[in-house]
């Protein structure tokens, strides 16, 4: 293949694809048309199923630049093909016709070049855009995204908004003036309509798509074949089954589309006000918004129709649609680098890093705030499917296929059945030719073999178990949007848990405070709400440093802030719109203590707190707020006490971060020890700091000052200690998972030591286990990246005793014999920063750390996703349980993601639990295991059913006979369907066991089980078939045969003969047919019982009352018609009369068959694995899963785990195959 003509789009992203160009070829099209006519339309179907073949069969390769059709292939493990037609966007159709600038914009693909002044600014760059017709731009659409031809990179690229490559400075300087109407019209032409369209397909469209499924086409083929062979009843039964299946499938698919459509439609069209370049305000529909438009956010709030960055004012937003947390978030305007004290001109705007200044599509703006009558404005950065909500909807509309061994094995297995069918097909043809059968009959009978071997009811049977599991999950409050994942959940062997709100209670309780005076910690105090502290800077910080707001008179905001504010008992008052407009300097938010807390007279000379000479009213106004940022791990405010000349800056956040921003002399010497003592006990600790600002800082200057100018040189004030209690059920659930050999991992945004402490409390880390903290540092000042290893428990010992003692225990642990190492387990703990450094610079160590990494603290949302991927890379089946808040990506990426939040963000999660408790995890795994085992049982049963029937038909073909229409009907409907749909009803076993179900169908024990049953069934069928011919009364059957003169029912034969008017064309009625029919009917029931496994994954068979009763009824019925024939039944089933003695013989054959089958199946179950491993030789088997293989290797590695107080460096100078050499320095 020509290397030049294979390009990659979306490089390095999740939806990376290779792209190939093609042009339509007339002669190829003519050939294909001929082929379609010759194959009766089958070739057309084949090309419909295979886009790659379709394009290659009708087109010839062409340069991507000039092609008419593009063929796309994903670069992931699925290698899926898609094709798209090239379309042309005509730019002449609009009166504002400066083609040059617009051409350049698209050529560059970057919104930086969406020029504000569309004159001849870029004429010198026009040569980049060398298309012959300037007014036409080539593009194609794939998965709701338009890709335009970009001449600078000679490839297709999607048109980006202002979210990439735009600096914060240019947002203010170039984009804050608004667009002219002409520029707006042009952008509209390129970006299209701003809406996330989820079209609900018509029932007819869905029907065609569903009916053209290969499975239904095969059923149609079977039905036509059976109709030509006059098997009308069976054909009709299959048609009815298919219609029911199609209707239920259409209903559920359409219901999902409607649900998604309704979710998206809430904000699809609203009226919005936009600012134009000449300061005029125009009202337009939200569908007309384009990147660069300046949207005015209305005072009473709105639902955002796009992603926009705030450049003026403040908004309070409910982001539950995206994050799953219904806590109002305060959004402030993007800092303007040009007016900041420290210029950050080069910083690029990014919606993720600047999310505290970005309003996302679909989120609800509750209220807005502004000063001195200015409008609250935001610049539109992304529209349509490019928005955060658009991407969420795309991930639901076009999900990644789930790769699961069971499904791959199922296809392999079907191929084996097709091969077996092929043998039968050839045998039927040869046998018929030798017996001089008509050509028409040969064709029908040989094709019939294929429909028997590949059972058309197989997919319906396979999904039955999943449907029942889904119903059982619904009963216990777990909802599922991706049913095929239930089977995968049966394989989970590692579960990641979020901490706050998942393992621990959602809210935090204030345990107490520990203030600092004269650089010394005072004793912890429980009560903050007292007269002594009311005017201290500590309480002032607690009162002002938060993002609380009043919504309809009720205080709301972050739960932590709420608890902190409630503890001091202050009152928060927000200025009304009128007051803000009247007085330039009035603060929007004021906090004050309740009257009863204010002392009547201020005691003079009180040294314990700072006092203010103030009027009786004591109020603090919040002037400017720098919201909490998870990247910075802190928030700060600028406030002013009423009547004070100078303003105050208050800051709160992660203790390590706050301490680093304070004057070193104000931080107590024992700060680290005190902090560690609290975090080890599982407390969440927040530090506070304060400083007086210079008097020259006016109110206006503060509004534009940068965050860095405020957040430095602070005075450390002390710590707030919050308690995060474990949920009641957490320890028990984790213990259940550990007993079942399922690893548990904690992924949290909290402090490392707090996380380790909670992990110990809930039993994730056992008391005797060692915790190794990996602290990775990125390359700096020419030094390579390195990891420092600390043993968490030895950190405190270090300060008490000599360093040698503290290291002695862990070193002994490393150097002891192999057995001791297995006894003393160890866990790695690391924070998000270290995790990122290790991923980038220590690729070789990642798998080793994944094997024992238990605590991952201070993890950002995308790092959680990376962690799930890293665990999957070492072959773990990963479950993820979180509250949906910032775990969206990880929940989607995991094999089984369970969201404990019912908000819209969790739409992306395959499972949602109604009860916000982790007890849903073991329940889901139990149900997954039961569904998986059910799938195996059904598959084995369906395989046996097709082979038994195949062999019955093959035996009967040898004497030019077959099974009758009603015999097929009885077997397929009365036996098979009843058994399949009832054997799937076994509920899950009560508890999780350590044993794990097999992951694939193609495993030794499973194949041995199926093969042994096939041999047994074939043996007993053949025995009956050949033995009947040896009987003294046997003759080739004809309508007047009378083998029944010894029968116990003398009337049977005569009554039968009276009805014998029709000639038996197909030679159905004969002794061999009757014998084979009875023996095979019992065999279906025998294997159903043999394969219906109960413990350890499902409830025992006898507790499945529907199955037991249906099997008993069928047994009794077949026994009855075998031993005591009923004329009417025999006539319908086309059974002939055989002597009573032969009936007893058949019963004995069946009983022996049942005994042998059940004994063999039980033996295979118990000793199959041992026998197989013994048969394959005593050689040590290398585990298939990478993590198991790695665990074996690490057991004998003397250098692992790393010794305490050592450093591992990445040697970047010597690179071998891209990996780093690792050296350890003690």
mmCIF file of N, CA and C in Angstrom, residues 314 316 330 367 369-371 543-544 546-550 555 565 571-576 579-580 585-592 619-625 637-640 699:
data_model
loop_
_atom_site.group_PDB
_atom_site.id
_atom_site.type_symbol
_atom_site.label_atom_id
_atom_site.label_comp_id
_atom_site.label_asym_id
_atom_site.label_seq_id
_atom_site.Cartn_x
_atom_site.Cartn_y
_atom_site.Cartn_z
ATOM 1 N N UNK A 314 -19.527 37.275 37.588
ATOM 2 C CA UNK A 314 -19.445 35.996 38.301
ATOM 3 C C UNK A 314 -20.755 35.249 38.099
ATOM 4 N N UNK A 316 -23.106 31.659 39.357
ATOM 5 C CA UNK A 316 -23.243 30.484 40.219
ATOM 6 C C UNK A 316 -23.929 29.429 39.368
ATOM 7 N N UNK A 330 -19.121 28.360 41.972
ATOM 8 C CA UNK A 330 -18.966 29.775 41.589
ATOM 9 C C UNK A 330 -17.956 29.872 40.469
ATOM 10 N N UNK A 367 -27.627 31.938 39.064
ATOM 11 C CA UNK A 367 -27.723 33.401 39.135
ATOM 12 C C UNK A 367 -26.388 34.015 38.758
ATOM 13 N N UNK A 369 -23.695 37.601 39.001
ATOM 14 C CA UNK A 369 -23.370 38.790 39.802
ATOM 15 C C UNK A 369 -22.483 39.699 38.970
ATOM 16 N N UNK A 370 -22.678 40.976 39.111
ATOM 17 C CA UNK A 370 -21.815 41.918 38.391
ATOM 18 C C UNK A 370 -21.708 43.183 39.213
ATOM 19 N N UNK A 371 -20.792 44.058 38.817
ATOM 20 C CA UNK A 371 -20.591 45.306 39.545
ATOM 21 C C UNK A 371 -20.953 46.476 38.646
ATOM 22 N N UNK A 543 -14.983 32.599 57.993
ATOM 23 C CA UNK A 543 -16.226 33.268 57.605
ATOM 24 C C UNK A 543 -16.216 33.744 56.160
ATOM 25 N N UNK A 544 -15.025 34.033 55.642
ATOM 26 C CA UNK A 544 -14.976 34.646 54.299
ATOM 27 C C UNK A 544 -14.434 33.714 53.217
ATOM 28 N N UNK A 546 -14.668 31.024 51.360
ATOM 29 C CA UNK A 546 -15.538 29.923 50.902
ATOM 30 C C UNK A 546 -16.259 30.393 49.641
ATOM 31 N N UNK A 547 -16.990 29.488 49.030
ATOM 32 C CA UNK A 547 -17.729 29.873 47.812
ATOM 33 C C UNK A 547 -19.222 29.691 48.031
ATOM 34 N N UNK A 548 -19.686 29.953 49.254
ATOM 35 C CA UNK A 548 -21.113 29.785 49.565
ATOM 36 C C UNK A 548 -21.921 30.913 48.965
ATOM 37 N N UNK A 549 -23.159 30.601 48.668
ATOM 38 C CA UNK A 549 -24.045 31.631 48.137
ATOM 39 C C UNK A 549 -25.465 31.320 48.581
ATOM 40 N N UNK A 550 -26.313 32.324 48.564
ATOM 41 C CA UNK A 550 -27.710 32.089 48.947
ATOM 42 C C UNK A 550 -28.534 31.907 47.684
ATOM 43 N N UNK A 555 -28.612 28.831 52.198
ATOM 44 C CA UNK A 555 -27.168 28.779 51.961
ATOM 45 C C UNK A 555 -26.842 27.498 51.211
ATOM 46 N N UNK A 565 -18.688 26.980 57.782
ATOM 47 C CA UNK A 565 -19.408 28.229 58.036
ATOM 48 C C UNK A 565 -20.453 28.041 59.150
ATOM 49 N N UNK A 571 -23.603 34.945 59.884
ATOM 50 C CA UNK A 571 -24.713 35.184 58.953
ATOM 51 C C UNK A 571 -24.132 35.727 57.658
ATOM 52 N N UNK A 572 -24.640 35.211 56.508
ATOM 53 C CA UNK A 572 -24.152 35.675 55.204
ATOM 54 C C UNK A 572 -25.272 36.457 54.528
ATOM 55 N N UNK A 573 -24.927 37.660 54.060
ATOM 56 C CA UNK A 573 -25.928 38.473 53.367
ATOM 57 C C UNK A 573 -25.370 38.882 52.013
ATOM 58 N N UNK A 574 -26.195 38.718 50.993
ATOM 59 C CA UNK A 574 -25.770 39.117 49.652
ATOM 60 C C UNK A 574 -26.499 40.397 49.263
ATOM 61 N N UNK A 575 -25.766 41.279 48.614
ATOM 62 C CA UNK A 575 -26.360 42.546 48.184
ATOM 63 C C UNK A 575 -27.335 42.289 47.054
ATOM 64 N N UNK A 576 -28.375 43.073 47.016
ATOM 65 C CA UNK A 576 -29.342 42.923 45.927
ATOM 66 C C UNK A 576 -28.823 43.642 44.694
ATOM 67 N N UNK A 579 -28.852 47.498 45.042
ATOM 68 C CA UNK A 579 -27.760 48.056 45.860
ATOM 69 C C UNK A 579 -26.466 48.075 45.064
ATOM 70 N N UNK A 580 -26.210 47.014 44.323
ATOM 71 C CA UNK A 580 -24.970 46.926 43.554
ATOM 72 C C UNK A 580 -24.916 48.036 42.514
ATOM 73 N N UNK A 585 -19.024 50.946 45.431
ATOM 74 C CA UNK A 585 -18.110 50.221 46.300
ATOM 75 C C UNK A 585 -18.788 49.167 47.178
ATOM 76 N N UNK A 586 -20.100 49.058 47.116
ATOM 77 C CA UNK A 586 -20.732 48.076 48.014
ATOM 78 C C UNK A 586 -20.299 46.671 47.632
ATOM 79 N N UNK A 587 -19.933 45.896 48.681
ATOM 80 C CA UNK A 587 -19.464 44.537 48.416
ATOM 81 C C UNK A 587 -20.671 43.650 48.089
ATOM 82 N N UNK A 588 -20.488 42.722 47.175
ATOM 83 C CA UNK A 588 -21.630 41.885 46.833
ATOM 84 C C UNK A 588 -22.028 40.945 47.972
ATOM 85 N N UNK A 589 -21.079 40.497 48.783
ATOM 86 C CA UNK A 589 -21.394 39.576 49.868
ATOM 87 C C UNK A 589 -20.812 40.084 51.173
ATOM 88 N N UNK A 590 -21.624 40.046 52.216
ATOM 89 C CA UNK A 590 -21.183 40.504 53.534
ATOM 90 C C UNK A 590 -21.430 39.399 54.536
ATOM 91 N N UNK A 591 -20.451 39.164 55.443
ATOM 92 C CA UNK A 591 -20.656 38.193 56.524
ATOM 93 C C UNK A 591 -20.503 38.916 57.857
ATOM 94 N N UNK A 592 -21.312 38.520 58.827
ATOM 95 C CA UNK A 592 -21.186 39.129 60.161
ATOM 96 C C UNK A 592 -21.602 38.117 61.212
ATOM 97 N N UNK A 619 -18.676 43.853 60.462
ATOM 98 C CA UNK A 619 -19.026 43.139 59.227
ATOM 99 C C UNK A 619 -17.789 43.001 58.360
ATOM 100 N N UNK A 620 -17.744 41.914 57.611
ATOM 101 C CA UNK A 620 -16.639 41.744 56.659
ATOM 102 C C UNK A 620 -17.246 41.577 55.274
ATOM 103 N N UNK A 621 -16.755 42.371 54.340
ATOM 104 C CA UNK A 621 -17.244 42.267 52.958
ATOM 105 C C UNK A 621 -16.232 41.490 52.123
ATOM 106 N N UNK A 622 -16.747 40.590 51.285
ATOM 107 C CA UNK A 622 -15.851 39.812 50.402
ATOM 108 C C UNK A 622 -15.729 40.581 49.090
ATOM 109 N N UNK A 623 -14.509 41.057 48.806
ATOM 110 C CA UNK A 623 -14.272 41.924 47.656
ATOM 111 C C UNK A 623 -14.000 41.111 46.393
ATOM 112 N N UNK A 624 -13.166 40.105 46.519
ATOM 113 C CA UNK A 624 -12.782 39.313 45.338
ATOM 114 C C UNK A 624 -12.571 37.863 45.780
ATOM 115 N N UNK A 625 -12.958 36.956 44.912
ATOM 116 C CA UNK A 625 -12.850 35.542 45.269
ATOM 117 C C UNK A 625 -12.026 34.824 44.211
ATOM 118 N N UNK A 637 -9.537 34.589 49.175
ATOM 119 C CA UNK A 637 -10.437 35.731 48.999
ATOM 120 C C UNK A 637 -9.729 37.003 49.457
ATOM 121 N N UNK A 638 -10.192 38.101 48.904
ATOM 122 C CA UNK A 638 -9.754 39.407 49.405
ATOM 123 C C UNK A 638 -10.982 39.982 50.101
ATOM 124 N N UNK A 639 -10.834 40.366 51.364
ATOM 125 C CA UNK A 639 -11.980 40.870 52.130
ATOM 126 C C UNK A 639 -11.600 42.169 52.832
ATOM 127 N N UNK A 640 -12.617 42.889 53.302
ATOM 128 C CA UNK A 640 -12.346 44.115 54.047
ATOM 129 C C UNK A 640 -13.313 44.213 55.214
ATOM 130 N N UNK A 699 -10.084 49.065 45.387
ATOM 131 C CA UNK A 699 -11.106 48.087 45.033
ATOM 132 C C UNK A 699 -10.989 47.686 43.561
#
